[in-house]
Short mmCIF file of C-alpha atoms in Angstrom, two decimals:
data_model
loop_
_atom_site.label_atom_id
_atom_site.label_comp_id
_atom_site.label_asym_id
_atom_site.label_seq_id
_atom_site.Cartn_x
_atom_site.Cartn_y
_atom_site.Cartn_z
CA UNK J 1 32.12 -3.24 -9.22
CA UNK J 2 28.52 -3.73 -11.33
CA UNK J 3 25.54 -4.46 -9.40
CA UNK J 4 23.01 -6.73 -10.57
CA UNK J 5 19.87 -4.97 -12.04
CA UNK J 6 16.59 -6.50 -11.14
CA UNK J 7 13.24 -5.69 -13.01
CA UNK J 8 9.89 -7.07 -11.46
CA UNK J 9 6.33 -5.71 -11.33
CA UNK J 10 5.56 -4.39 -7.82
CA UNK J 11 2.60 -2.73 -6.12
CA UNK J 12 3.56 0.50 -4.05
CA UNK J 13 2.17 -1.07 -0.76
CA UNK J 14 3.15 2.95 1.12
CA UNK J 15 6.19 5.13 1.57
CA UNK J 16 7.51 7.62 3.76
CA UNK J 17 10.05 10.24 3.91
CA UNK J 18 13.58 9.97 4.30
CA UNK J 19 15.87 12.62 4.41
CA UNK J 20 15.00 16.15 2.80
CA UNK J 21 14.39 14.76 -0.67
CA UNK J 22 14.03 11.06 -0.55
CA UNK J 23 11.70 8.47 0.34
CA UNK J 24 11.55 4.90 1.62
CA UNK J 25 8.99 2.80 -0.53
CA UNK J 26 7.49 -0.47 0.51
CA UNK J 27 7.22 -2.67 -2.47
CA UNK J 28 5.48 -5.94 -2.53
CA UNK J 29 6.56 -7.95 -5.32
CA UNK J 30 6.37 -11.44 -6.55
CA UNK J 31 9.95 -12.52 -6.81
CA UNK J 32 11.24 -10.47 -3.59
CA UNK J 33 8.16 -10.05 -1.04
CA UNK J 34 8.23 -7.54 0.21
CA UNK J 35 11.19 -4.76 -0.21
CA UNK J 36 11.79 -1.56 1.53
CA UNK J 37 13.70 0.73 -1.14
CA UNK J 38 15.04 3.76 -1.12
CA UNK J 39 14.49 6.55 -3.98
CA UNK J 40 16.53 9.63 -4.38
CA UNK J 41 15.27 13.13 -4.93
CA UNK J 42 11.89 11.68 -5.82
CA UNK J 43 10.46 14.59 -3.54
CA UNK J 44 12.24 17.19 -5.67
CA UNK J 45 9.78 19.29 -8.53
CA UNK J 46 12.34 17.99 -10.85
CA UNK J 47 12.07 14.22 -10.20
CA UNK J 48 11.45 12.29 -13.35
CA UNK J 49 10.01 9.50 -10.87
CA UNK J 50 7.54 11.49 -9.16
CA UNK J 51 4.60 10.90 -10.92
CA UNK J 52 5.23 7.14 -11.00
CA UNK J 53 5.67 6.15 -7.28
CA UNK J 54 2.04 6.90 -6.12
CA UNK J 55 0.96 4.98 -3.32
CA UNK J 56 -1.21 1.69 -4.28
CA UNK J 57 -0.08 1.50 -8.03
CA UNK J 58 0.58 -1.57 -9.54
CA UNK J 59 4.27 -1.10 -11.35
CA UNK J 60 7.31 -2.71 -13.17
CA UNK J 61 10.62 -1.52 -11.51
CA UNK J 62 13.91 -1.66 -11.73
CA UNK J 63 15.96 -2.09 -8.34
CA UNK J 64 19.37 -2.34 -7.32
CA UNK J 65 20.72 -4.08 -4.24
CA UNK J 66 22.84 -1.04 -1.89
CA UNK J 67 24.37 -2.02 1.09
CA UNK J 68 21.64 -2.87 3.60
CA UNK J 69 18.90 -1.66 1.41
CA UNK J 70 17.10 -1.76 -1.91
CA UNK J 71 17.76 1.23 -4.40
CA UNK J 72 15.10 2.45 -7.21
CA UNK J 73 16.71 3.28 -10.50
CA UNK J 74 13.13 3.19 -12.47
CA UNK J 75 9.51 2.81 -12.71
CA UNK J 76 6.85 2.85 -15.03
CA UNK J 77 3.10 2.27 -14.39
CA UNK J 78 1.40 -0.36 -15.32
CA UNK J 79 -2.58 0.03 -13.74
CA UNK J 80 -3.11 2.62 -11.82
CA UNK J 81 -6.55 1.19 -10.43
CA UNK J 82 -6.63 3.20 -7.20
CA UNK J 83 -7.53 6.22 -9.49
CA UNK J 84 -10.84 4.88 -10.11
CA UNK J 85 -11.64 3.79 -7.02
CA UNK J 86 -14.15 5.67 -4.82
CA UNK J 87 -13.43 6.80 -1.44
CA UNK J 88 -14.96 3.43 -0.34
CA UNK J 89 -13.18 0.97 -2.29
CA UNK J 90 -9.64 3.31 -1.73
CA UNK J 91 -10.61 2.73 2.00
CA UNK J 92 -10.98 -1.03 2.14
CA UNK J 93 -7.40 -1.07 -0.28
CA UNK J 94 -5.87 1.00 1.96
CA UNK J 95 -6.87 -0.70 4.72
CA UNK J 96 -5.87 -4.17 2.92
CA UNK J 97 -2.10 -2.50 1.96
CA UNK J 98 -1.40 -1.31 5.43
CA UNK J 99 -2.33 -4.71 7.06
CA UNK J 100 0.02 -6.64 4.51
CA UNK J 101 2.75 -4.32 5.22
CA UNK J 102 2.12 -5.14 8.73
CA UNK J 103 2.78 -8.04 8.79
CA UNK J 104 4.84 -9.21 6.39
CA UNK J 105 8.26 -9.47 7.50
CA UNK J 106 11.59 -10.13 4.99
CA UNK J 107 12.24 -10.46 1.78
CA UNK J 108 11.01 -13.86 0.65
CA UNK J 109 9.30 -15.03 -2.65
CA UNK J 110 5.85 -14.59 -2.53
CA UNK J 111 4.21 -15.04 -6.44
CA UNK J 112 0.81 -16.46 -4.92
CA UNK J 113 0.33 -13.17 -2.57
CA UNK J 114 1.34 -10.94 -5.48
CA UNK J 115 -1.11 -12.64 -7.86
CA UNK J 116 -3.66 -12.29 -5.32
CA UNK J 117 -3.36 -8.21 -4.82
CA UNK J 118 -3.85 -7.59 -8.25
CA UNK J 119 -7.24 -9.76 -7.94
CA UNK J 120 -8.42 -8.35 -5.28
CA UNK J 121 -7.91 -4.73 -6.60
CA UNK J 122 -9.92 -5.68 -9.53
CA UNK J 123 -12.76 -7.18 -7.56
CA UNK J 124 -12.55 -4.03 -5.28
CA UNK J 125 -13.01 -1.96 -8.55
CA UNK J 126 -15.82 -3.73 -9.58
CA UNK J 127 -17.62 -3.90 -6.09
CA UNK J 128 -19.93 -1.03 -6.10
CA UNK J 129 -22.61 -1.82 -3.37
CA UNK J 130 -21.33 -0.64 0.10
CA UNK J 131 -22.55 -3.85 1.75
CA UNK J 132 -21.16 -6.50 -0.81
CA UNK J 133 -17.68 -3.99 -0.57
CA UNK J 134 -17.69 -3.89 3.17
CA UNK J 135 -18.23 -8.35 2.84
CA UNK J 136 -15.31 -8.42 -0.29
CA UNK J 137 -13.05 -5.99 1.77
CA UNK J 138 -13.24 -8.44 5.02
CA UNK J 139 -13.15 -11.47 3.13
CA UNK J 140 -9.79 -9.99 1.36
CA UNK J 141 -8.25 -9.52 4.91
CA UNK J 142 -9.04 -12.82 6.06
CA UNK J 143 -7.61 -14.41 2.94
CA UNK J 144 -4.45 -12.16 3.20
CA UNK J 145 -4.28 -13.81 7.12
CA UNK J 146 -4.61 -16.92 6.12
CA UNK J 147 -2.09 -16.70 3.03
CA UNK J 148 0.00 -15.32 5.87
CA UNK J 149 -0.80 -17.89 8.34
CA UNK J 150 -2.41 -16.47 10.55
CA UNK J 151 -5.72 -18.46 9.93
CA UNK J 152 -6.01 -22.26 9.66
CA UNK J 153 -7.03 -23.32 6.17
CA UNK J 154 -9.95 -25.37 8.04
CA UNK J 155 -11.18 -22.21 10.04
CA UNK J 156 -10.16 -19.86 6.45
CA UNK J 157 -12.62 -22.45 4.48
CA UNK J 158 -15.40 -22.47 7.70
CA UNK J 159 -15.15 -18.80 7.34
CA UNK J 160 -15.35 -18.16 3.55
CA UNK J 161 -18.78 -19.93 3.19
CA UNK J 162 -19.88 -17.20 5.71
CA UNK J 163 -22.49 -15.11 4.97
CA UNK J 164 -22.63 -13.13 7.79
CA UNK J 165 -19.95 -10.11 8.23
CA UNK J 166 -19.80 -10.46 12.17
CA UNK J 167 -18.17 -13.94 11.49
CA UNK J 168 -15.72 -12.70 9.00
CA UNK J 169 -14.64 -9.76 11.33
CA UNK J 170 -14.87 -12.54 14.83
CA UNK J 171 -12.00 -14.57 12.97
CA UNK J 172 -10.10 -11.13 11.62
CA UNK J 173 -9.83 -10.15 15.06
CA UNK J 174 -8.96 -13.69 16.55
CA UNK J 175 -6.03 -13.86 14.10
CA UNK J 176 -4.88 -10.31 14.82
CA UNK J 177 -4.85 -10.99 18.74
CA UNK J 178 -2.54 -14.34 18.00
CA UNK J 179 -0.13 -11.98 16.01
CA UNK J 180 0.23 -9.66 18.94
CA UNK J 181 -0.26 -6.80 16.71
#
């Protein structure tokens, strides 16, 4: 029997281990949402994948639906913007990445979410200043929340003509406490 063969760009949201050799990736891409796939060996010296899975790169894969879960058969790197990133921009990213795989839930189509990572890692890269980084990072979450919906588009709007940080973060945390999280 020949399994399909699917090849999308992703961005390596996080992994973890799995097994003595393996690792579970979560991949948010455009087509699938988000995907948690499995990778074989990829912990081993010899792993031709190794140097491609790297949490936070943006990458074009090749995937292969197992039973019950997603399989890697290949990756190759197409930005690998974290790299350049200083401890505070990898901080806000990181930050951004863990709340998405939060709460996002199933694979479902998700091209306007996808679009908008790779936007905000380029805005991220070119935010220098720790105070205009520490506004871009919040405003980032809140438009991840309310792509999510978590956040009204009436309250996301109200809150993206802020120019005050302590209203960004009041309706962050609002929309956090209505997610239960």
């Amino acid at each position: 029997m020949s399994h399909r063969l699917y090849h999308t760009e992703a961005i390596l949201l996080g992994n973890r281990p799995y097994g003595e050799a393996n690792r579970l990736l979560y991949l948010l891409t455009p087509d699938l949402g988000l995907v948690l796939t499995a990778v074989q060996g990829v912990r081993q010296q010899s792993s031709k994948l190794r140097g491609h899975l790297l949490d936070y790169n943006h990458l074009r894969v090749s995937l292969v639906r197992g039973r019950g879960i997603w399989r890697l058969t290949g990756a190759e790197v197409i930005s690998d913007q974290i790299s350049v990133f200083n401890l505070a921009q990898q901080t806000w990213w990181w930050r951004l990445c863990h709340l998405a795989r939060r709460l996002i839930h199933g694979e479902e189509s998700q091209p306007e979410l996808f679009a908008r990572f790779i936007n905000w890692a380029t805005d991220l890269s070119q935010t220098a200043d720790l105070s205009q980084l520490r506004y871009h990072g919040l405003r980032h979450h809140l438009e991840l929340l309310h792509l999510l919906g978590y956040v009204p588009y009436h309250e996301f709007l109200q809150s993206a003509q802020a120019s005050d940080d302590s209203q960004l973060v009041g309706q962050i945390n609002r929309a956090l406490e209505y997610s239960q999280l």
